[in-house]
């Protein structure tokens, strides 16, 4: 059986990468989404095992020590990580797997697993990004300020990605990422 391919999708908070990932999953049943683990508290409406596995710091550290995370990072005051076993299992089963993680994690994944594709989702403009982060309204002013600062730092990493997709139109951005995934899948099937 042909192995699946690993795709890492990053972009600043507010670039719309979460929505793009949801749409990709709806479109293609051969895609699996890796649910990350975090020590952050759930936001309103977030569901355990769907948005994240919400754990405490001790549980997170335990998994990390046991080699259970493919990558991890601290963002603001919380830890985030990708459970290794499920991702690698899905790839073996032939699924294309999407990780929606930040650039620190993306580069760790590329080091550990070079046969992956890094896609950066860019907001159409800094003004638009600011409006999207502020408009979320679920966090305090201080957290929004920090998210904006992090977002600008994140954008500076885009050039190290294999692809950059500007999300100025959701349908077009989803189509572009789909197209990249299809093309990259062909690369692996030729090489195998
Ligand atoms: P949020 O708190 O807004 O859900 O996520 C904050 C940041 O952490 C986002 O940039 C998101 O992409 C990133 N993130 C989410 N899950 C992971 C993960 O498993 N690993 C890493 N390195 N970053 C993650």
mmCIF file of C-alpha atoms and ligand atoms in Angstrom:
data_model
loop_
_atom_site.group_PDB
_atom_site.id
_atom_site.type_symbol
_atom_site.label_atom_id
_atom_site.label_comp_id
_atom_site.label_asym_id
_atom_site.label_seq_id
_atom_site.Cartn_x
_atom_site.Cartn_y
_atom_site.Cartn_z
ATOM 1 C CA UNK A 1 0.000 0.000 0.000
ATOM 2 C CA UNK A 2 1.234 3.517 -0.772
ATOM 3 C CA UNK A 3 2.135 5.444 2.327
ATOM 4 C CA UNK A 4 0.387 8.717 2.982
ATOM 5 C CA UNK A 5 2.111 12.040 3.114
ATOM 6 C CA UNK A 6 2.592 14.413 6.000
ATOM 7 C CA UNK A 7 1.526 18.054 5.533
ATOM 8 C CA UNK A 8 2.259 20.770 8.033
ATOM 9 C CA UNK A 9 0.043 23.839 7.897
ATOM 10 C CA UNK A 10 1.106 26.938 9.773
ATOM 11 C CA UNK A 11 0.244 30.586 9.756
ATOM 12 C CA UNK A 12 -0.368 33.317 12.263
ATOM 13 C CA UNK A 13 -3.317 33.155 14.580
ATOM 14 C CA UNK A 14 -6.143 34.765 12.585
ATOM 15 C CA UNK A 15 -4.886 33.762 9.120
ATOM 16 C CA UNK A 16 -7.739 31.296 8.758
ATOM 17 C CA UNK A 17 -5.706 28.087 8.767
ATOM 18 C CA UNK A 18 -8.196 26.319 11.026
ATOM 19 C CA UNK A 19 -11.065 26.994 8.626
ATOM 20 C CA UNK A 20 -8.958 25.891 5.665
ATOM 21 C CA UNK A 21 -8.085 22.612 7.427
ATOM 22 C CA UNK A 22 -11.767 21.942 8.216
ATOM 23 C CA UNK A 23 -12.707 22.485 4.582
ATOM 24 C CA UNK A 24 -9.925 20.183 3.364
ATOM 25 C CA UNK A 25 -11.160 17.422 5.661
ATOM 26 C CA UNK A 26 -14.724 17.820 4.400
ATOM 27 C CA UNK A 27 -13.547 17.620 0.791
ATOM 28 C CA UNK A 28 -11.261 14.603 0.976
ATOM 29 C CA UNK A 29 -11.904 11.458 3.023
ATOM 30 C CA UNK A 30 -8.293 10.348 2.594
ATOM 31 C CA UNK A 31 -7.095 13.173 4.851
ATOM 32 C CA UNK A 32 -6.687 12.787 8.604
ATOM 33 C CA UNK A 33 -6.197 15.685 10.999
ATOM 34 C CA UNK A 34 -3.826 15.312 13.897
ATOM 35 C CA UNK A 35 -5.451 16.538 17.089
ATOM 36 C CA UNK A 36 -2.787 18.221 19.188
ATOM 37 C CA UNK A 37 -2.298 18.055 22.896
ATOM 38 C CA UNK A 38 -2.269 21.281 24.883
ATOM 39 C CA UNK A 39 -2.059 22.509 28.440
ATOM 40 C CA UNK A 40 -4.172 25.549 27.465
ATOM 41 C CA UNK A 41 -7.677 25.687 28.907
ATOM 42 C CA UNK A 42 -10.492 25.022 26.418
ATOM 43 C CA UNK A 43 -12.099 28.079 24.820
ATOM 44 C CA UNK A 44 -15.864 28.230 24.741
ATOM 45 C CA UNK A 45 -17.185 25.673 22.266
ATOM 46 C CA UNK A 46 -13.968 23.688 22.016
ATOM 47 C CA UNK A 47 -14.405 19.952 22.350
ATOM 48 C CA UNK A 48 -11.996 17.461 23.922
ATOM 49 C CA UNK A 49 -10.514 15.145 21.293
ATOM 50 C CA UNK A 50 -11.807 17.304 18.443
ATOM 51 C CA UNK A 51 -10.066 20.653 18.873
ATOM 52 C CA UNK A 52 -7.370 19.434 21.241
ATOM 53 C CA UNK A 53 -6.605 16.866 23.876
ATOM 54 C CA UNK A 54 -6.634 19.106 26.929
ATOM 55 C CA UNK A 55 -4.157 17.881 29.533
ATOM 56 C CA UNK A 56 -2.347 19.256 32.552
ATOM 57 C CA UNK A 57 1.386 20.000 32.619
ATOM 58 C CA UNK A 58 2.268 16.730 34.351
ATOM 59 C CA UNK A 59 0.514 14.609 31.729
ATOM 60 C CA UNK A 60 2.147 16.625 28.954
ATOM 61 C CA UNK A 61 5.623 16.232 30.450
ATOM 62 C CA UNK A 62 5.095 12.510 30.930
ATOM 63 C CA UNK A 63 4.273 11.981 27.268
ATOM 64 C CA UNK A 64 7.208 14.164 26.239
ATOM 65 C CA UNK A 65 9.663 12.206 28.411
ATOM 66 C CA UNK A 66 8.348 8.919 26.994
ATOM 67 C CA UNK A 67 8.985 10.087 23.407
ATOM 68 C CA UNK A 68 5.272 10.260 22.649
ATOM 69 C CA UNK A 69 5.407 13.636 20.907
ATOM 70 C CA UNK A 70 6.570 14.179 17.330
ATOM 71 C CA UNK A 71 7.204 17.832 18.171
ATOM 72 C CA UNK A 72 6.233 20.313 20.828
ATOM 73 C CA UNK A 73 6.415 23.986 21.658
ATOM 74 C CA UNK A 74 5.568 26.515 24.296
ATOM 75 C CA UNK A 75 3.277 29.267 22.996
ATOM 76 C CA UNK A 76 2.437 32.162 25.294
ATOM 77 C CA UNK A 77 2.132 30.336 28.636
ATOM 78 C CA UNK A 78 1.052 26.935 27.376
ATOM 79 C CA UNK A 79 2.535 23.810 25.862
ATOM 80 C CA UNK A 80 1.383 22.270 22.602
ATOM 81 C CA UNK A 81 2.483 19.015 21.009
ATOM 82 C CA UNK A 82 1.703 16.458 18.315
ATOM 83 C CA UNK A 83 1.058 12.889 19.516
ATOM 84 C CA UNK A 84 3.480 10.772 17.473
ATOM 85 C CA UNK A 85 1.833 7.358 17.336
ATOM 86 C CA UNK A 86 -1.395 8.256 15.601
ATOM 87 C CA UNK A 87 0.253 10.427 12.958
ATOM 88 C CA UNK A 88 2.798 7.813 11.931
ATOM 89 C CA UNK A 89 0.142 5.085 12.040
ATOM 90 C CA UNK A 90 -2.128 6.970 9.654
ATOM 91 C CA UNK A 91 0.734 7.582 7.230
ATOM 92 C CA UNK A 92 1.493 3.851 7.209
ATOM 93 C CA UNK A 93 -2.197 3.178 6.506
ATOM 94 C CA UNK A 94 -2.035 5.445 3.442
ATOM 95 C CA UNK A 95 -3.761 8.566 4.764
ATOM 96 C CA UNK A 96 -2.476 12.056 4.117
ATOM 97 C CA UNK A 97 -2.103 13.705 7.493
ATOM 98 C CA UNK A 98 -2.392 17.403 8.309
ATOM 99 C CA UNK A 99 -0.683 18.951 11.309
ATOM 100 C CA UNK A 100 -1.874 22.457 12.149
ATOM 101 C CA UNK A 101 1.043 23.688 14.215
ATOM 102 C CA UNK A 102 3.318 26.699 14.608
ATOM 103 C CA UNK A 103 6.700 27.189 12.918
ATOM 104 C CA UNK A 104 8.757 25.931 15.859
ATOM 105 C CA UNK A 105 6.914 22.632 15.587
ATOM 106 C CA UNK A 106 6.995 22.666 11.786
ATOM 107 C CA UNK A 107 10.787 22.826 11.696
ATOM 108 C CA UNK A 108 11.078 20.083 14.330
ATOM 109 C CA UNK A 109 8.836 17.879 12.180
ATOM 110 C CA UNK A 110 10.930 18.614 9.085
ATOM 111 C CA UNK A 111 14.092 17.591 10.993
ATOM 112 C CA UNK A 112 12.540 14.388 12.326
ATOM 113 C CA UNK A 113 10.591 13.499 9.202
ATOM 114 C CA UNK A 114 12.100 15.167 6.095
ATOM 115 C CA UNK A 115 9.524 13.690 3.723
ATOM 116 C CA UNK A 116 6.907 16.229 4.759
ATOM 117 C CA UNK A 117 5.509 19.325 3.065
ATOM 118 C CA UNK A 118 5.327 22.667 4.852
ATOM 119 C CA UNK A 119 2.548 25.055 3.820
ATOM 120 C CA UNK A 120 2.253 28.567 5.229
ATOM 121 C CA UNK A 121 -1.121 30.357 5.258
ATOM 122 C CA UNK A 122 -0.678 34.092 4.948
ATOM 123 C CA UNK A 123 -3.340 36.660 5.858
ATOM 124 C CA UNK A 124 -4.096 39.112 3.028
ATOM 125 C CA UNK A 125 -2.656 42.061 4.997
ATOM 126 C CA UNK A 126 -1.430 43.049 8.442
ATOM 127 C CA UNK A 127 -4.536 45.252 8.882
ATOM 128 C CA UNK A 128 -6.780 42.300 8.100
ATOM 129 C CA UNK A 129 -4.815 40.091 10.499
ATOM 130 C CA UNK A 130 -5.162 42.649 13.274
ATOM 131 C CA UNK A 131 -8.902 42.894 12.634
ATOM 132 C CA UNK A 132 -9.308 39.101 12.731
ATOM 133 C CA UNK A 133 -7.345 38.703 15.977
ATOM 134 C CA UNK A 134 -9.182 41.578 17.665
ATOM 135 C CA UNK A 135 -12.530 40.443 16.293
ATOM 136 C CA UNK A 136 -12.284 37.030 17.922
ATOM 137 C CA UNK A 137 -13.305 38.666 21.188
ATOM 138 C CA UNK A 138 -12.720 35.598 23.364
ATOM 139 C CA UNK A 139 -9.545 36.880 25.013
ATOM 140 C CA UNK A 140 -8.259 39.781 27.035
ATOM 141 C CA UNK A 141 -6.576 42.814 25.476
ATOM 142 C CA UNK A 142 -3.190 41.639 26.768
ATOM 143 C CA UNK A 143 -3.527 38.193 25.193
ATOM 144 C CA UNK A 144 -4.644 39.761 21.892
ATOM 145 C CA UNK A 145 -1.576 42.063 21.920
ATOM 146 C CA UNK A 146 0.708 39.093 22.510
ATOM 147 C CA UNK A 147 -1.026 37.092 19.790
ATOM 148 C CA UNK A 148 -0.498 39.933 17.348
ATOM 149 C CA UNK A 149 3.203 40.132 18.247
ATOM 150 C CA UNK A 150 3.552 36.348 17.861
ATOM 151 C CA UNK A 151 1.705 36.569 14.544
ATOM 152 C CA UNK A 152 4.195 39.054 13.128
ATOM 153 C CA UNK A 153 7.105 36.837 14.245
ATOM 154 C CA UNK A 154 5.391 33.866 12.616
ATOM 155 C CA UNK A 155 5.000 35.662 9.264
ATOM 156 C CA UNK A 156 8.759 36.282 9.190
ATOM 157 C CA UNK A 157 9.233 32.480 8.946
ATOM 158 C CA UNK A 158 7.074 32.017 5.838
ATOM 159 C CA UNK A 159 10.007 32.006 3.417
ATOM 160 C CA UNK A 160 11.363 28.809 5.000
ATOM 161 C CA UNK A 161 8.184 26.928 4.042
ATOM 162 C CA UNK A 162 7.770 24.892 0.843
ATOM 163 C CA UNK A 163 4.651 26.854 -0.129
ATOM 164 C CA UNK A 164 2.907 30.059 0.887
ATOM 165 C CA UNK A 165 -0.822 30.458 0.256
ATOM 166 C CA UNK A 166 -2.463 33.855 0.754
ATOM 167 C CA UNK A 167 -5.918 33.542 2.273
ATOM 168 C CA UNK A 168 -7.609 36.549 0.668
ATOM 169 C CA UNK A 169 -10.434 34.333 -0.561
ATOM 170 C CA UNK A 170 -11.327 31.207 1.397
ATOM 171 C CA UNK A 171 -12.491 29.054 -1.540
ATOM 172 C CA UNK A 172 -9.425 29.939 -3.587
ATOM 173 C CA UNK A 173 -7.072 29.258 -0.666
ATOM 174 C CA UNK A 174 -8.696 25.843 -0.002
ATOM 175 C CA UNK A 175 -8.424 24.950 -3.702
ATOM 176 C CA UNK A 176 -4.772 25.978 -3.792
ATOM 177 C CA UNK A 177 -3.868 23.864 -0.736
ATOM 178 C CA UNK A 178 -5.830 20.915 -2.202
ATOM 179 C CA UNK A 179 -3.913 21.264 -5.430
ATOM 180 C CA UNK A 180 -0.563 21.336 -3.589
ATOM 181 C CA UNK A 181 -1.551 18.191 -1.673
ATOM 182 C CA UNK A 182 -2.492 16.362 -4.880
ATOM 183 C CA UNK A 183 0.728 17.358 -6.632
ATOM 184 C CA UNK A 184 2.891 16.365 -3.675
ATOM 185 C CA UNK A 185 1.092 13.025 -3.410
ATOM 186 C CA UNK A 186 2.108 12.287 -7.006
ATOM 187 C CA UNK A 187 5.726 13.023 -6.139
ATOM 188 C CA UNK A 188 5.727 10.260 -3.528
ATOM 189 C CA UNK A 189 3.969 7.707 -5.730
ATOM 190 C CA UNK A 190 6.600 8.205 -8.456
ATOM 191 C CA UNK A 191 9.407 7.815 -5.943
ATOM 192 C CA UNK A 192 8.085 4.673 -4.333
HETATM 193 P P1 LIG B 1 -4.388 28.279 19.921
HETATM 194 O O1 LIG B 1 -4.121 28.503 21.378
HETATM 195 O O2 LIG B 1 -4.821 29.549 19.225
HETATM 196 O O3 LIG B 1 -5.302 27.125 19.651
HETATM 197 O O4 LIG B 1 -2.990 27.874 19.242
HETATM 198 C C1 LIG B 1 -1.875 28.685 19.437
HETATM 199 C C2 LIG B 1 -0.782 28.311 18.468
HETATM 200 O O5 LIG B 1 -0.296 26.994 18.762
HETATM 201 C C3 LIG B 1 -1.209 28.286 17.010
HETATM 202 O O6 LIG B 1 -0.200 28.928 16.227
HETATM 203 C C4 LIG B 1 -1.289 26.833 16.682
HETATM 204 O O7 LIG B 1 -1.032 26.572 15.310
HETATM 205 C C5 LIG B 1 -0.189 26.286 17.555
HETATM 206 N N1 LIG B 1 -0.329 24.856 17.811
HETATM 207 C C6 LIG B 1 -1.470 24.147 17.967
HETATM 208 N N2 LIG B 1 -1.196 22.857 18.166
HETATM 209 C C7 LIG B 1 0.148 22.738 18.135
HETATM 210 C C8 LIG B 1 1.047 21.634 18.255
HETATM 211 O O8 LIG B 1 0.673 20.475 18.424
HETATM 212 N N3 LIG B 1 2.366 21.917 18.172
HETATM 213 C C9 LIG B 1 2.849 23.171 17.962
HETATM 214 N N4 LIG B 1 4.169 23.322 17.865
HETATM 215 N N5 LIG B 1 2.031 24.234 17.829
HETATM 216 C C10 LIG B 1 0.709 24.021 17.912
#
